[in-house]
Amino acid sequence: MLPSVLPMSLSFDPNTIILPVGHFIDGELISAEGAIEMRRPSDGKSYAACPVAGVDMVDRAVESAKAALKASNWGGVRPRERTKALQAWTDLIEAEAETLARIEALCSTRPVGQLIAGDIAVTAEQIRFFAEFADKEGSDLVPTDDASLGMIMSEPYGVVGAMTPWNFPISMAGWKLGPALAAGNAVVLKPSEMTPFSTVYMAQLAVKAGLPAGLVNVVLGDGPTTGTALTGHPEIAKVSFTGSTRAGSAIMENIARTGVKPMTLELGGKSPQLVFADADLDKAAAAIAGSVTFNAGQACVAGTRLIVEKSVADRVTAAILERMKAVRPAPTWDEATQYSPIISERQRARVNGIVRAAVEAGGKCLAGGAAMDHPGYFYEPTLIANVDQNNPAIVEEIFGPVLTVQTFETEDEALALSSHPTYGLASGLFTCDLSRTIRLARKLEAGTVWVNRYSRSRDHILPTGGYKRSGIGKDLGREAYLANRRTKSVLISL
Ligand code: NAD
């Protein structure tokens, strides 16, 4: 008789997970008293308290990073050594994917199945992508007269200070750590106080994989205390931030006050999706519904403003409504879960508050508009019609599963509606007209234009970043690597 092989399941009991609670400095987990209560988004149960690093702890982390750079000569070794070390780390991230996924699924809004197939697999791939730049991008010899030799010398900054948001904690840690380390820097990273432990675990894996202790330090805490201490630290040579436009402004202010330094800011969005009557409408509806229900709309690039040609508006909205109504709330620790909770009760109340304000301003809810009758912080996928450009659901980044719908009759009208006074992160365009595609791709005011799709691919060479107040600089792509190097002009008289 053949042995029966039970199917492996990724589902797990959230009460059995051991979390690395503490700062991670110089290769050591430093436990500290928790100050911020943490609740599981999937069922609202309190499970831990996040410590808050003050100025002294941040200082200790920065000193550890400086010492590690000096002792290991990380920025000066043969670049291929950095590539190999980072590859060893990504191999371990993949080998430990299940543990990492469980930590993340317990604390965040990311379902365990999506973490294994998506976030973690892609993060390992992206870190490898950046590791490959280490021995390919470098200094340049430049044309001068023949009595001189001119060089543009490329160097790492030293210690990079990074802050990440709660919506995709592992991916965001990879976006910051991958290019900064490949480029020869050390990093002090402050993850969100709502989802810090997967980042701590990734840092532990880095040391386990052989990266010098102190090269990756993680300090836990909130923005006003820990974040301010980090961005204002005189030995932080460059700041790399992903989060809200509000926090981005506070960081710029703090940097201006404490001393000038370069920064990359990846901020909020309110991205439009334009659908023309000649598009594959079923595909468009699937992509649009997917973009606002994936992670319950808690994505910077979520395409939250549907702008659809009037003649096909009913058909497209009906197809989106059907998909919205099909979502099923379930805990992030169940393998089959596809629909995420909102990160916290507070954030869910904020989402609901904007929806209520939108309705008061004349908006009409075609679906959703309320919290789900289910444990945890789930919110119904929501579609709001009858909104003008001043409606709160159009103006505010909601960061929840909320889509607005507006209609147009001409291309100019569509373009006018797509423009947002604050944000310009991403945009979607659904049409089969090639000339229109090029015309609008040129005119849309956004750092990304997706045509006949609305999602990232695994082409990590495409940079991501915002126009307007959606940010400064880019993550991913060559740009993200180069943003972690500075250049020096050297002119030699021969
Ligand atoms: P947030 O701005 O509240 O927090 C992000 C991080 O910054 C956290 O670690 C937080 O503690 C820290 N922080 C807050 N204030 C700070 C300060 N004054 N100084 C230093 N650090 C500070 O954002 P969030 O609520 O965690 O995440 C949601 C936001 O992130 C949304 O606006 C979303 O659009 C944005 N986001 C942008 C991208 C992108 O690539 N553009 C990607 C993901 C998320």
Coordinates of C-alpha atoms and ligand atoms in Angstrom, one line a residue:
M1 CA 0.0 0.0 0.0
L2 CA 1.3 3.5 -0.9
P3 CA 1.9 5.7 2.1
S4 CA -0.7 8.4 2.2
V5 CA 0.8 11.9 1.8
L6 CA -1.1 14.6 3.6
P7 CA -1.1 17.9 1.7
M8 CA 1.1 20.4 3.5
S9 CA -0.9 23.4 4.7
L10 CA 0.4 26.9 5.3
S11 CA -2.5 27.6 7.7
F12 CA -1.3 28.0 11.3
D13 CA -2.4 28.7 14.9
P14 CA -1.6 32.3 15.6
N15 CA -1.2 31.6 19.3
T16 CA 1.9 29.4 18.7
I17 CA 4.1 31.9 17.0
I18 CA 7.2 33.2 18.7
L19 CA 8.0 36.8 17.8
P20 CA 11.4 38.5 17.9
V21 CA 10.3 41.4 20.1
G22 CA 13.2 43.9 20.5
H23 CA 15.6 46.1 18.6
F24 CA 18.2 44.4 16.5
I25 CA 21.6 46.1 16.9
D26 CA 25.1 44.8 16.2
G27 CA 23.7 41.3 15.5
E28 CA 21.9 41.1 18.9
L29 CA 18.2 41.1 19.7
I30 CA 17.9 43.7 22.5
S31 CA 14.7 43.2 24.4
A32 CA 13.0 46.3 25.7
E33 CA 9.8 47.2 27.5
G34 CA 6.9 47.4 25.1
A35 CA 5.1 50.8 25.0
I36 CA 2.6 50.5 22.1
E37 CA -0.1 47.9 22.4
M38 CA -0.4 45.7 19.3
R39 CA -3.6 43.9 18.1
R40 CA -4.0 41.3 15.4
P41 CA -5.9 42.8 12.5
S42 CA -7.6 39.5 11.7
D43 CA -9.3 39.1 15.1
G44 CA -8.5 42.2 17.2
K45 CA -6.7 40.3 19.9
S46 CA -3.9 42.0 21.8
Y47 CA -0.7 40.0 21.2
A48 CA 2.4 42.1 22.0
A49 CA 3.7 45.6 22.8
C50 CA 6.1 47.5 20.6
P51 CA 9.1 49.0 22.3
V52 CA 10.0 52.6 21.4
A53 CA 13.7 53.4 20.8
G54 CA 14.7 56.8 22.1
V55 CA 17.7 59.0 21.1
D56 CA 20.2 56.7 23.0
M57 CA 19.0 53.5 21.4
V58 CA 19.0 55.1 17.9
D59 CA 22.5 56.4 18.6
R60 CA 23.6 52.9 19.6
A61 CA 22.3 51.5 16.3
V62 CA 24.0 54.2 14.2
E63 CA 27.3 53.6 16.1
S64 CA 26.9 49.9 15.4
A65 CA 26.4 50.6 11.7
K66 CA 29.5 52.8 11.5
A67 CA 31.6 50.3 13.4
A68 CA 30.4 47.4 11.1
L69 CA 31.3 49.4 8.0
K70 CA 34.7 50.1 9.3
A71 CA 35.5 46.6 10.5
S72 CA 34.2 44.8 7.5
N73 CA 35.1 47.4 4.8
W74 CA 31.7 46.5 3.3
G75 CA 31.8 49.5 1.0
G76 CA 35.4 48.8 -0.2
V77 CA 35.5 45.0 -0.7
R78 CA 35.5 43.5 -4.1
P79 CA 31.9 44.3 -5.1
R80 CA 31.2 40.7 -6.1
E81 CA 31.7 39.8 -2.4
R82 CA 28.7 42.0 -1.6
T83 CA 26.7 40.3 -4.3
K84 CA 27.5 36.9 -3.0
A85 CA 26.8 37.8 0.7
L86 CA 23.4 39.3 -0.3
Q87 CA 22.6 36.2 -2.4
A88 CA 23.3 34.0 0.6
W89 CA 20.9 36.1 2.6
T90 CA 18.1 35.8 0.0
D91 CA 18.7 32.0 -0.1
L92 CA 18.0 32.0 3.6
I93 CA 15.0 34.2 3.3
E94 CA 13.6 31.6 0.9
A95 CA 14.5 28.7 3.1
E96 CA 12.9 30.4 6.1
A97 CA 9.9 31.7 4.1
E98 CA 7.3 29.8 6.2
T99 CA 8.6 31.2 9.5
L100 CA 8.8 34.7 8.1
A101 CA 5.4 34.4 6.5
R102 CA 3.8 33.4 9.9
I103 CA 5.3 36.3 11.7
E104 CA 4.1 38.7 9.1
A105 CA 0.6 37.1 8.7
L106 CA 0.1 37.2 12.5
C107 CA 0.8 40.9 12.8
S108 CA -0.1 42.4 9.5
T109 CA -2.9 42.4 6.9
R110 CA -1.0 40.1 4.5
P111 CA -2.5 36.6 4.1
V112 CA 0.0 33.7 4.6
G113 CA -0.6 32.2 1.1
Q114 CA 0.0 35.5 -0.7
L115 CA 3.1 36.1 1.4
I116 CA 4.7 32.8 0.4
A117 CA 3.8 33.1 -3.3
G118 CA 4.1 36.9 -3.6
D119 CA 5.7 39.2 -1.0
I120 CA 8.6 36.9 0.1
A121 CA 9.4 35.3 -3.2
V122 CA 9.4 38.7 -4.9
T123 CA 11.4 40.3 -2.1
A124 CA 14.2 37.7 -2.4
E125 CA 14.2 38.2 -6.2
Q126 CA 14.4 42.0 -5.8
I127 CA 17.3 41.9 -3.3
R128 CA 19.1 39.6 -5.8
F129 CA 18.4 42.1 -8.6
F130 CA 20.0 44.9 -6.5
A131 CA 22.9 42.6 -5.5
E132 CA 23.7 42.2 -9.2
F133 CA 24.3 46.0 -9.6
A134 CA 27.2 45.9 -7.1
D135 CA 29.9 45.0 -9.7
K136 CA 28.2 46.6 -12.7
E137 CA 27.5 50.2 -11.9
G138 CA 30.6 52.3 -11.0
S139 CA 32.8 55.2 -11.6
D140 CA 33.3 56.8 -15.0
L141 CA 36.3 58.3 -16.9
V142 CA 35.1 61.5 -18.7
P143 CA 36.5 63.4 -21.7
T144 CA 39.0 66.1 -20.8
D145 CA 42.0 67.6 -22.6
D146 CA 45.0 65.2 -22.9
A147 CA 46.9 67.0 -20.1
S148 CA 44.3 65.9 -17.6
L149 CA 42.3 62.9 -16.4
G150 CA 38.8 63.4 -15.3
M151 CA 36.8 60.9 -13.2
I152 CA 33.4 60.7 -11.7
M153 CA 34.0 58.5 -8.7
S154 CA 31.0 56.7 -7.2
E155 CA 30.9 55.9 -3.5
P156 CA 28.5 54.7 -0.9
Y157 CA 27.1 57.2 1.5
G158 CA 27.9 55.4 4.8
V159 CA 24.9 54.9 7.1
V160 CA 21.5 55.1 5.5
G161 CA 18.4 55.7 7.8
A162 CA 15.2 54.1 6.5
M163 CA 11.6 54.1 7.6
T164 CA 8.9 51.8 6.3
P165 CA 5.1 51.6 6.4
W166 CA 2.8 48.7 7.6
N167 CA 1.1 47.7 4.4
F168 CA 3.7 45.4 2.9
P169 CA 6.4 45.2 5.7
I170 CA 8.6 42.5 4.1
S171 CA 8.5 44.0 0.7
M172 CA 9.2 47.5 1.9
A173 CA 12.1 46.3 4.0
G174 CA 13.5 44.7 0.9
W175 CA 13.1 47.9 -1.2
K176 CA 15.2 49.8 1.4
L177 CA 17.8 47.2 2.4
G178 CA 18.5 45.7 -1.0
P179 CA 19.8 48.7 -2.9
A180 CA 21.4 50.4 0.2
L181 CA 23.4 47.3 1.1
A182 CA 24.3 46.3 -2.5
A183 CA 25.6 49.9 -2.9
G184 CA 28.0 49.4 0.0
N185 CA 26.1 51.2 2.8
A186 CA 25.0 50.0 6.3
V187 CA 21.4 50.6 7.3
V188 CA 19.5 51.6 10.4
L189 CA 15.8 50.7 9.6
K190 CA 12.8 51.7 11.6
P191 CA 9.8 49.6 10.5
S192 CA 6.2 50.6 11.3
E193 CA 5.3 50.3 15.0
M194 CA 2.3 48.3 13.9
T195 CA 4.3 45.6 12.0
P196 CA 7.9 45.5 13.0
F197 CA 8.7 41.9 13.8
S198 CA 9.1 40.4 10.2
T199 CA 11.8 43.1 9.6
V200 CA 13.6 42.1 12.8
Y201 CA 13.5 38.5 11.6
M202 CA 14.9 39.5 8.2
A203 CA 17.8 41.3 9.9
Q204 CA 18.4 38.2 12.0
L205 CA 18.6 36.1 8.9
A206 CA 21.1 38.5 7.3
V207 CA 23.5 37.9 10.2
K208 CA 22.8 34.2 10.1
A209 CA 23.6 34.2 6.4
G210 CA 27.0 35.8 7.1
L211 CA 26.5 39.5 6.6
P212 CA 28.6 41.5 9.1
A213 CA 26.8 42.1 12.4
G214 CA 25.9 45.7 12.6
L215 CA 25.4 46.2 8.9
V216 CA 21.6 45.9 9.3
N217 CA 20.2 47.3 12.5
V218 CA 16.5 47.6 13.2
V219 CA 15.1 50.1 15.8
L220 CA 11.5 49.8 16.9
G221 CA 9.3 52.7 17.7
D222 CA 7.0 55.4 16.5
G223 CA 7.6 58.2 14.1
P224 CA 7.7 61.2 16.4
T225 CA 10.2 59.6 18.8
T226 CA 12.3 57.0 17.0
G227 CA 11.8 58.3 13.4
T228 CA 12.7 61.9 14.4
A229 CA 15.8 60.7 16.3
L230 CA 16.8 58.7 13.2
T231 CA 16.3 61.2 10.5
G232 CA 17.9 64.0 12.5
H233 CA 20.9 61.9 13.6
P234 CA 24.1 63.7 12.3
E235 CA 25.8 60.4 11.3
I236 CA 22.9 59.3 9.1
A237 CA 24.1 60.3 5.6
K238 CA 21.0 59.6 3.6
V239 CA 17.3 59.1 4.5
S240 CA 15.1 56.7 2.6
F241 CA 11.4 56.8 3.5
T242 CA 8.2 55.1 2.4
G243 CA 4.9 56.2 4.0
S244 CA 2.4 58.9 4.0
T245 CA 2.8 62.4 2.5
R246 CA 2.1 63.8 5.9
A247 CA 5.0 62.0 7.5
G248 CA 7.2 62.8 4.5
S249 CA 6.6 66.5 5.1
A250 CA 7.5 66.0 8.8
I251 CA 10.7 64.3 7.8
M252 CA 11.6 67.0 5.4
E253 CA 11.0 69.6 8.1
N254 CA 13.1 67.7 10.6
I255 CA 16.0 67.3 8.2
A256 CA 15.8 71.0 7.3
R257 CA 16.0 71.8 11.0
T258 CA 18.7 69.4 12.0
G259 CA 21.0 69.6 8.9
V260 CA 20.7 69.1 5.2
K261 CA 20.9 65.6 3.8
P262 CA 19.7 63.7 0.7
M263 CA 16.4 61.9 1.0
T264 CA 14.2 59.6 -1.1
L265 CA 10.5 59.9 -0.3
E266 CA 7.9 57.3 -1.5
L267 CA 4.6 58.8 -0.4
G268 CA 0.9 58.5 -0.9
G269 CA -1.3 58.1 -3.9
K270 CA -4.8 58.5 -5.3
S271 CA -4.4 56.8 -8.6
P272 CA -6.9 57.0 -11.5
Q273 CA -7.9 54.2 -13.8
L274 CA -9.2 55.4 -17.2
V275 CA -11.4 53.0 -19.2
F276 CA -12.3 53.7 -22.8
A277 CA -15.1 51.9 -24.6
D278 CA -12.7 50.1 -27.0
A279 CA -11.0 48.3 -24.1
D280 CA -11.4 44.7 -23.2
L281 CA -14.0 45.6 -20.5
D282 CA -14.0 42.3 -18.6
K283 CA -10.3 42.4 -18.2
A284 CA -10.4 46.0 -17.2
A285 CA -13.1 45.3 -14.6
A286 CA -11.1 42.4 -13.1
A287 CA -7.9 44.5 -12.9
I288 CA -9.7 47.5 -11.3
A289 CA -11.6 45.4 -8.8
G290 CA -8.4 43.5 -8.0
S291 CA -6.5 46.7 -7.4
V292 CA -8.9 48.0 -4.7
T293 CA -9.6 44.6 -3.0
F294 CA -6.0 43.4 -2.9
N295 CA -4.7 44.0 0.6
A296 CA -8.1 45.6 1.1
G297 CA -6.9 48.7 -0.8
Q298 CA -4.0 49.3 1.5
A299 CA -1.5 49.8 -1.3
C300 CA 0.1 53.1 -2.2
V301 CA -0.6 52.5 -5.9
A302 CA -4.2 51.2 -5.4
G303 CA -6.2 52.5 -8.4
T304 CA -9.0 54.1 -6.4
R305 CA -10.5 56.4 -8.9
L306 CA -12.4 54.8 -11.8
I307 CA -12.9 57.1 -14.7
V308 CA -14.9 55.4 -17.4
E309 CA -16.4 56.3 -20.8
K310 CA -20.1 57.0 -20.3
S311 CA -21.4 54.5 -22.9
V312 CA -19.8 51.5 -21.1
A313 CA -20.0 52.8 -17.5
D314 CA -22.9 50.6 -16.4
R315 CA -21.3 47.4 -17.8
V316 CA -17.9 48.1 -16.2
T317 CA -19.4 49.0 -12.8
A318 CA -21.7 46.0 -12.8
A319 CA -18.7 43.7 -13.4
I320 CA -16.7 45.4 -10.6
L321 CA -19.6 45.2 -8.2
E322 CA -19.9 41.5 -8.9
R323 CA -16.3 41.0 -8.0
M324 CA -16.5 43.2 -4.9
K325 CA -19.5 41.2 -3.6
A326 CA -17.6 38.0 -4.0
V327 CA -14.9 38.7 -1.5
R328 CA -14.8 36.7 1.7
P329 CA -13.2 37.9 5.0
A330 CA -11.0 35.3 6.6
P331 CA -8.0 35.4 9.0
T332 CA -4.5 36.1 7.5
W333 CA -3.3 32.8 9.0
D334 CA -5.6 30.7 6.8
E335 CA -3.9 29.5 3.6
A336 CA -7.0 30.1 1.4
T337 CA -7.5 33.7 2.5
Q338 CA -7.5 36.3 -0.3
Y339 CA -9.3 39.3 1.3
S340 CA -7.4 41.2 4.0
P341 CA -8.5 43.1 7.1
I342 CA -7.7 46.7 7.7
I343 CA -4.6 47.2 9.9
S344 CA -6.3 48.6 13.0
E345 CA -9.6 49.7 14.4
R346 CA -8.4 53.3 14.2
Q347 CA -7.6 53.0 10.5
R348 CA -10.9 51.3 9.8
A349 CA -12.7 54.1 11.6
R350 CA -10.8 56.6 9.4
V351 CA -11.8 54.7 6.2
N352 CA -15.4 54.7 7.4
G353 CA -15.3 58.4 8.3
I354 CA -14.2 59.4 4.8
V355 CA -16.9 57.2 3.2
R356 CA -19.5 58.8 5.4
A357 CA -18.2 62.3 4.5
A358 CA -18.3 61.3 0.9
V359 CA -21.9 60.3 1.1
E360 CA -22.8 63.5 3.0
A361 CA -21.2 65.5 0.2
G362 CA -23.6 63.8 -2.3
G363 CA -21.8 60.5 -3.1
K364 CA -23.9 57.4 -3.6
C365 CA -22.7 54.0 -2.3
L366 CA -23.4 51.3 -4.9
A367 CA -21.7 48.7 -2.7
G368 CA -20.2 48.5 0.8
G369 CA -19.8 51.5 3.0
A370 CA -19.6 49.7 6.3
A371 CA -17.4 47.5 8.5
M372 CA -17.9 43.8 7.9
D373 CA -19.9 41.8 10.5
H374 CA -16.9 39.6 11.2
P375 CA -14.2 39.4 13.9
G376 CA -11.2 41.6 13.1
Y377 CA -11.0 44.9 11.2
F378 CA -12.6 43.9 7.9
Y379 CA -14.3 46.6 5.8
E380 CA -16.7 46.0 2.9
P381 CA -15.4 46.7 -0.6
T382 CA -17.0 50.0 -1.4
L383 CA -18.0 51.7 -4.7
I384 CA -19.1 55.3 -4.6
A385 CA -20.8 57.1 -7.5
N386 CA -22.0 60.7 -8.0
V387 CA -18.8 62.3 -6.8
D388 CA -17.4 65.6 -8.0
Q389 CA -13.7 66.7 -7.8
N390 CA -14.2 68.1 -4.3
N391 CA -15.8 65.1 -2.8
P392 CA -13.7 63.7 0.1
A393 CA -13.5 60.3 -1.5
I394 CA -11.8 61.9 -4.5
V395 CA -9.5 64.2 -2.6
E396 CA -8.3 62.0 0.3
E397 CA -6.0 59.0 0.1
I398 CA -8.4 56.6 2.0
F399 CA -6.1 53.5 2.2
G400 CA -9.0 51.1 2.3
P401 CA -11.1 49.1 -0.2
V402 CA -12.9 52.2 -1.6
L403 CA -13.3 53.0 -5.3
T404 CA -15.1 56.0 -6.8
V405 CA -16.6 56.1 -10.3
Q406 CA -16.8 59.1 -12.6
T407 CA -17.8 59.2 -16.3
F408 CA -16.5 61.1 -19.3
E409 CA -17.4 61.6 -22.9
T410 CA -14.2 62.9 -24.4
E411 CA -10.5 62.2 -24.0
D412 CA -9.9 65.7 -22.7
E413 CA -12.6 65.2 -20.0
A414 CA -11.0 61.9 -19.0
L415 CA -7.6 63.6 -18.6
A416 CA -9.0 66.5 -16.7
L417 CA -10.7 64.1 -14.2
S418 CA -7.6 62.0 -13.8
S419 CA -5.5 65.0 -12.6
H420 CA -5.2 65.2 -8.8
P421 CA -4.1 68.3 -7.0
T422 CA -1.9 66.4 -4.5
Y423 CA -0.9 63.0 -5.8
G424 CA 0.7 61.5 -8.9
L425 CA 1.9 58.1 -8.0
A426 CA 0.4 55.7 -10.5
S427 CA -2.3 55.5 -13.2
G428 CA -4.1 52.9 -15.3
L429 CA -5.2 53.2 -18.9
F430 CA -7.5 50.6 -20.6
T431 CA -7.8 51.0 -24.3
C432 CA -6.9 49.2 -27.5
D433 CA -6.1 52.4 -29.4
L434 CA -2.3 52.6 -29.8
S435 CA -2.2 56.4 -30.6
R436 CA -4.4 57.2 -27.6
T437 CA -2.2 55.0 -25.4
I438 CA 1.0 56.9 -26.4
R439 CA -0.8 60.3 -26.2
L440 CA -2.2 59.7 -22.7
A441 CA 0.9 57.9 -21.4
R442 CA 2.7 61.2 -22.2
K443 CA 0.1 63.4 -20.6
L444 CA -0.9 61.5 -17.4
E445 CA 0.8 63.1 -14.4
A446 CA 2.0 60.0 -12.6
G447 CA 5.3 58.2 -12.0
T448 CA 3.8 54.9 -13.4
V449 CA 1.3 54.3 -16.2
W450 CA 0.0 50.8 -16.5
V451 CA -1.8 50.0 -19.8
N452 CA -4.3 47.2 -20.0
R453 CA -3.2 46.0 -16.6
Y454 CA -3.1 47.4 -13.1
S455 CA -0.3 45.8 -11.1
R456 CA 3.4 45.5 -10.8
S457 CA 5.2 42.8 -12.8
R458 CA 8.4 41.1 -11.7
D459 CA 10.4 43.5 -14.0
H460 CA 12.3 45.1 -11.2
I461 CA 14.2 47.3 -13.6
L462 CA 11.1 49.5 -13.8
P463 CA 11.5 52.2 -11.1
T464 CA 8.6 53.2 -8.9
G465 CA 8.0 56.6 -7.5
G466 CA 5.7 59.6 -7.5
Y467 CA 5.0 62.9 -9.3
K468 CA 3.7 65.9 -7.3
R469 CA 3.4 65.2 -3.5
S470 CA 3.6 61.4 -4.1
G471 CA 7.3 61.6 -3.5
I472 CA 10.9 62.4 -4.5
G473 CA 13.2 59.9 -6.1
K474 CA 12.5 56.2 -6.9
D475 CA 12.5 52.8 -5.4
L476 CA 13.3 49.8 -7.6
G477 CA 15.2 50.0 -10.9
R478 CA 18.7 51.3 -11.5
E479 CA 17.6 54.6 -9.9
A480 CA 17.1 53.0 -6.5
Y481 CA 20.6 51.6 -6.6
L482 CA 22.2 54.9 -7.8
A483 CA 20.3 56.8 -5.1
N484 CA 22.3 54.9 -2.6
R485 CA 25.6 56.1 -4.1
R486 CA 27.1 59.6 -4.3
T487 CA 29.5 60.9 -6.8
K488 CA 32.8 62.8 -6.6
S489 CA 34.5 64.6 -9.4
V490 CA 38.2 64.0 -9.6
L491 CA 40.4 66.0 -12.0
I492 CA 44.1 65.0 -12.3
S493 CA 46.6 67.3 -14.0
L494 CA 49.0 64.9 -15.7
Ligands
NAD1 P1 3.1 56.6 7.9 O1 3.5 57.8 7.2 O2 2.1 56.8 9.0 O3 4.3 55.8 8.5 C1 5.3 55.2 7.7 C2 6.6 55.1 8.6 O4 7.1 56.3 8.9 C3 6.3 54.3 9.9 O5 7.5 53.6 10.2 C4 6.2 55.5 10.9 O6 6.4 55.2 12.2 C5 7.2 56.5 10.3 N1 7.0 57.9 10.6 C6 5.8 58.5 10.9 N2 6.1 59.8 11.1 C7 7.4 60.0 11.1 C8 8.3 61.1 11.3 N3 7.8 62.3 11.7 N4 9.6 60.9 11.2 C9 10.1 59.7 10.8 N5 9.4 58.6 10.7 C10 8.0 58.7 10.8 O7 2.4 55.6 6.8 P2 1.7 54.2 7.1 O8 0.3 54.6 7.6 O9 2.5 53.3 7.8 O10 1.6 53.7 5.6 C11 0.6 54.1 4.7 C12 1.2 55.2 3.8 O11 2.3 54.8 3.1 C13 0.2 55.6 2.7 O12 0.1 57.0 2.6 C14 0.8 55.0 1.5 O13 0.4 55.5 0.2 C15 2.3 55.1 1.7 N6 3.0 54.1 0.9 C16 3.7 54.6 -0.1 C17 4.4 53.7 -1.0 C18 5.2 54.2 -2.2 O14 6.0 53.4 -2.8 N7 5.0 55.4 -2.6 C19 4.5 52.3 -0.6 C20 3.8 51.9 0.5 C21 3.0 52.8 1.3

